[in-house]
Short mmCIF file of C-alpha atoms in Angstrom, two decimals:
data_model
loop_
_atom_site.label_atom_id
_atom_site.label_comp_id
_atom_site.label_asym_id
_atom_site.label_seq_id
_atom_site.Cartn_x
_atom_site.Cartn_y
_atom_site.Cartn_z
CA MET A 1 111.14 77.07 89.91
CA GLN A 2 108.49 79.59 88.80
CA LYS A 3 109.86 82.91 87.38
CA PHE A 4 108.34 86.53 87.38
CA ALA A 5 109.34 90.00 87.02
CA PHE A 6 107.98 93.26 88.24
CA VAL A 7 108.37 96.73 86.67
CA VAL A 8 109.16 99.65 88.99
CA HIS A 9 110.00 103.17 88.46
CA PRO A 10 111.08 106.18 90.57
CA LEU A 11 107.82 107.81 92.01
CA GLU A 12 110.04 111.10 92.27
CA ALA A 13 113.43 112.15 91.05
CA LYS A 14 115.00 111.70 94.48
CA ASP A 15 113.95 107.99 94.52
CA PHE A 16 116.42 107.43 91.67
CA SER A 17 119.30 107.93 94.10
CA ARG A 18 118.27 104.71 95.97
CA LYS A 19 119.86 102.85 93.01
CA PHE A 20 122.26 105.42 91.97
CA ALA A 21 123.64 107.32 95.02
CA PHE A 22 125.86 109.59 93.06
CA THR A 23 122.59 111.42 91.99
CA LYS A 24 121.43 112.14 95.58
CA ASN A 25 122.26 115.84 95.45
CA TRP A 26 121.25 116.50 91.78
CA PRO A 27 118.41 118.85 91.02
CA ASP A 28 115.04 117.15 90.17
CA GLY A 29 115.03 118.55 86.75
CA LEU A 30 118.50 117.29 85.83
CA VAL A 31 117.70 113.87 87.01
CA GLU A 32 114.46 113.70 85.00
CA GLY A 33 116.23 115.22 81.92
CA ILE A 34 118.84 112.33 81.99
CA ILE A 35 116.72 109.28 83.03
CA LYS A 36 114.14 109.70 80.26
CA TYR A 37 117.02 108.73 77.79
CA ILE A 38 118.05 105.61 79.75
CA PRO A 39 116.57 102.24 78.53
CA PRO A 40 114.85 99.84 81.06
CA PHE A 41 117.32 97.62 82.97
CA LYS A 42 117.46 94.88 85.60
CA VAL A 43 117.41 96.44 89.09
CA SER A 44 117.81 93.40 91.15
CA HIS A 45 117.08 89.55 91.44
CA ILE A 46 114.53 88.46 93.86
CA SER A 47 114.97 85.04 95.52
CA GLY A 48 113.75 82.95 98.41
CA ILE A 49 109.97 83.10 97.80
CA ASP A 50 108.48 79.73 99.03
CA SER A 51 104.86 79.29 100.04
CA GLY A 52 105.17 75.54 100.91
CA HIS A 53 103.17 74.75 97.81
CA ASN A 54 105.72 76.14 95.31
CA ALA A 55 108.72 78.37 94.99
CA ALA A 56 109.53 81.45 92.88
CA GLU A 57 112.20 83.78 91.95
CA GLY A 58 112.01 87.06 89.82
CA TRP A 59 113.53 90.40 88.95
CA PHE A 60 112.70 93.90 89.47
CA VAL A 61 113.04 95.79 86.10
CA GLY A 62 113.55 99.59 86.28
CA CYS A 63 111.62 101.81 83.83
CA PRO A 64 113.36 105.14 84.23
CA LEU A 65 110.58 107.72 84.24
CA THR A 66 109.10 109.51 87.32
CA SER A 67 105.31 109.65 88.05
CA ARG A 68 105.31 113.26 86.79
CA GLN A 69 106.95 112.16 83.54
CA MET A 70 104.62 109.12 83.15
CA ILE A 71 101.68 111.52 83.15
CA THR A 72 103.05 114.55 81.29
CA MET A 73 105.15 112.91 78.57
CA PRO A 74 103.56 111.73 75.27
CA GLU A 75 101.56 108.56 76.00
CA LYS A 76 102.93 106.56 73.07
CA TYR A 77 106.41 107.19 74.28
CA VAL A 78 105.73 106.18 77.89
CA THR A 79 103.92 102.92 76.74
CA GLN A 80 106.82 102.06 74.50
CA LYS A 81 109.15 102.36 77.39
CA ILE A 82 107.06 100.10 79.55
CA ILE A 83 106.82 97.62 76.69
CA GLN A 84 110.69 97.68 76.59
CA ALA A 85 110.75 96.96 80.26
CA GLY A 86 108.55 93.97 79.69
CA LYS A 87 110.88 92.68 76.96
CA VAL A 88 113.78 93.01 79.44
CA ALA A 89 111.72 90.60 81.68
CA GLU A 90 111.17 88.22 78.72
CA LYS A 91 114.75 87.99 77.98
CA MET A 92 115.50 87.14 81.68
CA GLY A 93 113.00 84.11 81.57
CA ALA A 94 110.15 85.58 83.43
CA LYS A 95 106.74 84.13 82.51
CA ILE A 96 104.61 86.90 83.85
CA VAL A 97 105.37 90.46 84.59
CA GLY A 98 103.71 92.92 86.95
CA LEU A 99 103.26 96.56 86.28
CA GLY A 100 104.00 98.76 89.36
CA ALA A 101 102.73 102.26 90.37
CA PHE A 102 102.21 104.52 87.21
CA THR A 103 103.26 101.83 84.74
CA SER A 104 99.84 100.33 85.47
CA ILE A 105 97.91 103.51 84.99
CA VAL A 106 99.35 104.90 81.74
CA GLY A 107 97.29 104.52 78.67
CA ASP A 108 94.84 101.50 78.69
CA ALA A 109 96.26 100.16 82.04
CA GLY A 110 98.26 97.36 80.60
CA ILE A 111 96.26 96.13 77.62
CA THR A 112 98.60 97.50 74.91
CA VAL A 113 101.60 96.39 76.88
CA ALA A 114 100.30 92.77 77.06
CA LYS A 115 99.66 92.75 73.36
CA ASN A 116 103.22 93.54 72.52
CA LEU A 117 104.79 90.89 74.89
CA LYS A 118 104.99 87.12 74.73
CA ILE A 119 104.48 86.73 78.52
CA ALA A 120 101.61 87.34 80.71
CA VAL A 121 100.89 90.76 82.32
CA THR A 122 99.08 91.95 85.33
CA THR A 123 98.88 95.26 87.14
CA GLY A 124 98.44 93.88 90.57
CA ASN A 125 95.32 95.95 91.14
CA SER A 126 93.02 93.05 92.33
CA TYR A 127 95.21 92.19 95.23
CA THR A 128 95.79 95.91 96.09
CA VAL A 129 91.95 96.16 96.45
CA ALA A 130 91.72 93.16 98.59
CA THR A 131 94.51 94.19 101.04
CA ALA A 132 93.39 97.92 101.29
CA LEU A 133 90.02 96.82 102.34
CA ALA A 134 91.29 94.28 104.83
CA GLY A 135 93.55 97.00 106.30
CA THR A 136 90.66 99.45 106.45
CA ARG A 137 88.57 96.80 108.24
CA GLN A 138 91.25 96.12 110.81
CA ALA A 139 91.83 99.86 111.19
CA ALA A 140 88.08 100.48 111.83
CA LYS A 141 88.15 97.82 114.72
CA VAL A 142 91.22 99.40 116.33
CA MET A 143 89.53 102.89 116.37
CA ASP A 144 86.19 101.47 117.51
CA ILE A 145 84.38 102.60 114.31
CA ASP A 146 81.46 100.56 113.29
CA LEU A 147 82.20 100.33 109.61
CA GLU A 148 78.64 99.40 108.77
CA ARG A 149 77.42 102.62 110.26
CA ALA A 150 80.26 104.93 109.47
CA ASN A 151 80.33 107.50 106.78
CA VAL A 152 82.67 105.92 104.35
CA LEU A 153 84.29 107.81 101.32
CA VAL A 154 86.16 106.48 98.31
CA LEU A 155 88.30 109.28 96.98
CA GLY A 156 89.07 108.62 93.23
CA ALA A 157 86.15 106.26 92.71
CA THR A 158 86.21 106.45 89.01
CA GLY A 159 89.62 104.57 88.65
CA ALA A 160 89.88 100.77 88.49
CA ILE A 161 90.91 100.32 92.20
CA GLY A 162 88.51 102.99 93.39
CA ALA A 163 85.42 101.45 91.50
CA ALA A 164 86.22 97.95 92.86
CA CYS A 165 86.75 99.13 96.35
CA ALA A 166 83.39 101.03 96.13
CA GLN A 167 81.56 97.89 94.74
CA ILE A 168 82.99 95.63 97.57
CA LEU A 169 82.21 98.30 100.24
CA ALA A 170 78.69 98.63 99.10
CA ARG A 171 78.02 95.17 100.37
CA GLU A 172 79.33 96.20 103.90
CA VAL A 173 78.23 99.75 104.70
CA ARG A 174 75.16 101.84 104.71
CA TYR A 175 76.53 105.21 103.99
CA LEU A 176 78.99 105.34 101.01
CA THR A 177 80.15 108.44 99.08
CA LEU A 178 81.99 108.29 95.91
CA ALA A 179 84.14 111.26 94.98
CA ALA A 180 86.07 112.13 91.86
CA ARG A 181 86.36 114.99 89.23
CA ASP A 182 84.16 113.32 86.61
CA GLU A 183 80.63 113.22 88.00
CA ILE A 184 79.12 111.57 85.04
CA LYS A 185 81.52 108.59 85.42
CA LEU A 186 80.56 108.58 89.24
CA GLU A 187 76.79 108.52 88.33
CA LYS A 188 77.54 105.53 86.11
CA ILE A 189 79.22 103.67 89.00
CA ALA A 190 76.58 104.54 91.52
CA ARG A 191 73.91 103.09 89.20
CA GLN A 192 76.01 99.95 88.91
CA ILE A 193 76.34 99.65 92.68
CA PHE A 194 72.50 100.17 93.20
CA LYS A 195 71.88 97.48 90.63
CA THR A 196 74.15 94.82 92.23
CA SER A 197 73.86 95.76 95.87
CA GLY A 198 70.72 97.83 96.29
CA LEU A 199 72.74 100.55 98.08
CA ALA A 200 71.99 104.10 96.95
CA VAL A 201 75.35 105.97 97.23
CA ARG A 202 76.22 109.50 97.21
CA VAL A 203 78.44 111.07 94.51
CA THR A 204 80.31 114.39 94.53
CA ALA A 205 83.06 116.34 92.81
CA ASN A 206 83.47 118.48 95.95
CA THR A 207 86.35 116.27 97.45
CA LYS A 208 87.19 118.80 100.29
CA HIS A 209 83.45 118.69 101.54
CA ALA A 210 83.30 114.92 101.31
CA ILE A 211 86.57 114.34 103.19
CA ARG A 212 85.44 116.67 105.96
CA ASN A 213 82.29 114.58 106.55
CA ALA A 214 83.94 111.10 106.29
CA ASP A 215 84.75 108.79 109.20
CA VAL A 216 86.59 106.46 106.87
CA VAL A 217 88.46 107.58 103.71
CA VAL A 218 89.82 105.10 101.05
CA ALA A 219 92.08 107.19 98.94
CA VAL A 220 93.00 105.87 95.47
CA THR A 221 93.49 108.93 93.16
CA SER A 222 96.14 109.17 90.66
CA ALA A 223 97.02 112.77 91.66
CA ILE A 224 100.70 113.41 91.67
CA ASP A 225 100.30 115.87 94.64
CA SER A 226 98.87 115.32 98.08
CA ILE A 227 95.18 116.32 98.28
CA ILE A 228 94.18 115.51 101.86
CA GLU A 229 95.39 118.17 104.37
CA PRO A 230 95.32 118.16 108.19
CA GLU A 231 92.42 120.71 108.25
CA ASP A 232 90.18 118.49 105.96
CA LEU A 233 89.86 115.42 108.47
CA LYS A 234 87.23 114.72 111.12
CA PRO A 235 88.39 114.05 114.54
CA GLY A 236 89.09 110.31 114.79
CA ALA A 237 88.96 109.69 111.09
CA ILE A 238 90.80 106.78 109.39
CA VAL A 239 92.50 107.22 106.11
CA CYS A 240 93.80 104.15 104.04
CA ASP A 241 96.05 105.91 101.50
CA VAL A 242 96.46 103.37 98.65
CA ALA A 243 97.75 105.96 96.17
CA ARG A 244 101.41 106.25 95.14
CA PRO A 245 102.38 109.06 95.28
CA ARG A 246 100.38 109.33 98.42
CA ASN A 247 97.05 111.27 98.59
CA VAL A 248 97.66 112.44 102.17
CA SER A 249 100.04 115.22 103.10
CA ARG A 250 102.84 114.50 105.55
CA ARG A 251 101.56 117.50 107.49
CA VAL A 252 98.63 115.15 108.68
CA ALA A 253 101.11 112.90 110.57
CA GLU A 254 102.96 116.00 112.11
CA ILE A 255 99.71 117.80 113.15
CA ARG A 256 96.75 115.43 113.42
CA LYS A 257 97.61 112.91 116.29
CA ASP A 258 93.89 111.94 116.45
CA VAL A 259 93.71 110.60 112.96
CA LEU A 260 94.84 107.21 111.80
CA VAL A 261 96.66 107.13 108.30
CA ILE A 262 97.56 103.65 106.92
CA GLU A 263 99.11 102.78 103.71
CA GLY A 264 97.07 100.28 101.70
CA GLY A 265 98.43 97.22 100.26
CA VAL A 266 101.44 96.22 102.09
CA VAL A 267 101.76 92.44 102.72
CA GLU A 268 104.17 89.78 104.24
CA ILE A 269 105.84 87.57 101.51
CA PRO A 270 106.02 83.81 102.40
CA GLY A 271 109.68 82.35 102.49
CA ASP A 272 113.01 83.76 103.05
CA VAL A 273 112.79 86.49 100.42
CA ASN A 274 115.53 88.71 99.40
CA PHE A 275 114.57 91.56 97.04
CA GLY A 276 118.08 92.47 96.31
CA VAL A 277 117.18 96.23 96.66
CA ASN A 278 115.88 98.28 99.38
CA PHE A 279 112.68 100.11 98.38
CA GLY A 280 111.97 101.32 101.92
CA PHE A 281 110.10 98.38 103.44
CA PRO A 282 110.96 96.06 106.33
CA PRO A 283 112.38 92.69 105.18
CA LYS A 284 110.00 90.17 103.64
CA THR A 285 107.24 92.70 102.91
CA ALA A 286 106.12 94.34 99.69
CA TYR A 287 103.30 96.12 98.03
CA ALA A 288 100.27 94.10 97.17
CA CYS A 289 100.65 94.82 93.58
CA MET A 290 104.03 93.16 93.62
CA ALA A 291 102.57 90.35 95.60
CA GLU A 292 99.86 89.62 93.05
CA THR A 293 102.68 88.88 90.37
CA MET A 294 104.21 86.51 92.83
CA ILE A 295 101.05 84.68 93.71
CA LEU A 296 100.00 84.10 90.18
CA ALA A 297 103.72 82.80 89.65
CA LEU A 298 103.53 80.56 92.52
CA GLU A 299 100.18 79.28 91.28
CA GLY A 300 101.58 78.85 87.67
CA ARG A 301 98.77 80.97 86.36
CA TYR A 302 100.72 82.65 83.42
CA GLU A 303 97.83 84.47 82.11
CA ASN A 304 96.87 88.22 81.85
CA PHE A 305 95.01 88.61 85.18
CA THR A 306 94.35 92.24 85.94
CA LEU A 307 94.48 94.62 82.94
CA GLY A 308 92.36 97.62 81.85
CA ARG A 309 90.07 99.68 84.03
CA ASP A 310 87.26 97.24 84.55
CA LEU A 311 88.42 95.40 87.63
CA THR A 312 85.84 92.88 88.88
CA VAL A 313 84.86 91.69 92.37
CA LYS A 314 85.52 88.23 91.27
CA GLN A 315 89.06 88.93 90.42
CA VAL A 316 89.51 90.45 93.87
CA GLU A 317 87.98 87.40 95.43
CA THR A 318 90.09 84.94 93.42
CA ILE A 319 93.50 86.58 93.96
CA ASP A 320 92.57 86.95 97.91
CA LYS A 321 91.90 83.16 97.99
CA LEU A 322 95.08 82.35 96.14
CA ALA A 323 97.09 84.61 98.43
CA ALA A 324 95.75 82.96 101.55
CA LYS A 325 96.56 79.57 100.00
CA HIS A 326 100.24 80.63 99.49
CA GLY A 327 100.59 82.32 102.95
CA PHE A 328 100.51 86.04 101.85
CA LYS A 329 99.01 88.28 104.56
CA LEU A 330 98.55 91.84 105.68
CA ALA A 331 101.74 93.18 107.30
CA GLY A 332 100.36 95.22 110.21
CA PHE A 333 99.80 98.98 109.93
CA ARG A 334 102.24 101.28 108.23
CA SER A 335 102.10 105.11 107.79
CA PHE A 336 104.32 107.38 105.80
CA GLU A 337 106.71 104.72 105.07
CA ARG A 338 107.19 103.17 108.51
CA ALA A 339 105.45 100.76 110.84
CA ILE A 340 102.95 102.10 113.37
CA THR A 341 103.75 100.88 116.85
CA ALA A 342 101.21 99.57 119.45
CA GLN A 343 102.03 102.70 121.62
CA GLU A 344 101.43 105.06 118.67
CA LEU A 345 98.07 103.45 117.97
CA GLU A 346 97.10 104.05 121.70
CA VAL A 347 98.21 107.56 121.44
CA ILE A 348 95.98 108.01 118.17
CA ARG A 349 92.97 106.25 119.88
CA ASN A 350 93.12 108.46 123.01
CA SER A 351 93.65 111.78 121.06
CA ALA A 352 90.68 110.82 118.91
CA ALA A 353 88.58 110.14 121.85
CA VAL A 354 89.43 113.59 123.43
CA GLN A 355 88.88 115.38 120.21
CA ILE A 356 85.45 113.62 119.58
CA SER A 357 84.43 114.31 123.10
CA GLN A 358 85.16 118.10 122.50
CA VAL A 359 83.32 118.16 119.39
CA GLN A 360 80.25 116.53 121.09
CA LYS A 361 80.35 119.23 123.92
CA GLY A 362 80.59 121.91 121.30
CA VAL A 363 84.22 122.98 122.46
CA LEU A 364 85.60 122.40 118.80
#
């Protein structure tokens, strides 16, 4: 039996109540003030993963800091707490540990954590990229958008996931824009893309303007607040929101019935898996970053796979092939933490067609 662990943390203070219900009505400040003193701990046992080629079991390990705390508290303190979580995984017998959400972003994106553990470490970002792009391609087909000819925007293109998405998309589209706050880093990525693909991409720090002109947005920023509002989006646009916390405001779902927002990186896990905890997903599904750790365990590849901020296309292609071998696959469309039904997709398609027609007639 292959063994792994995955480090999780509450994205927001209210998420802590999923494990400890008695904190449900506590103020956020009180929850954050207390949990920062709690050491990492085992959240649950994960069983039943069976790909037909191999079987695995694992554990979720909680690192009690919210997303806001991960960013605002001293980096050394946060990194040390993540290392402590990794050591909990070591003691339970895991041979590889995955870093979830902001634990994969803090500091040098897992490199220091890996140096301080005796087991392999991965952030899961490679498979997150693979599944986000697979979902975007499927969504484009549903919305009758020719991805090759569409205005495609990568929001947060200077991050590891964003840069990798941009490099792969550059091989598939003609009109690609990269947006982030640091234009110097954007220019560097743009030069790399031109060198490898021959595509001249646009770069901008004006994210609002870029969003308003995009047919397809892949959102992967590490912002802790939503940055895409209803009035920002074109009629009929697609947004693949890979970021956690999400980059898209919930108001988009309430107001823009002509826009398709999907969560990036949600996959079906092979076997009769039991996660031992409810993290808001349907049974047998998980984030792609979690799945990457499971895939590497099933393959027996106990090695540091995705670390740091220089994610390569080869890593994405490798984990995608291993995922297919072990039966991992994209789990339909989800939006704002729930599945999108066929009827809802049809409503979005029809609303988009009406809105686009009105724009073309000059009504909007």
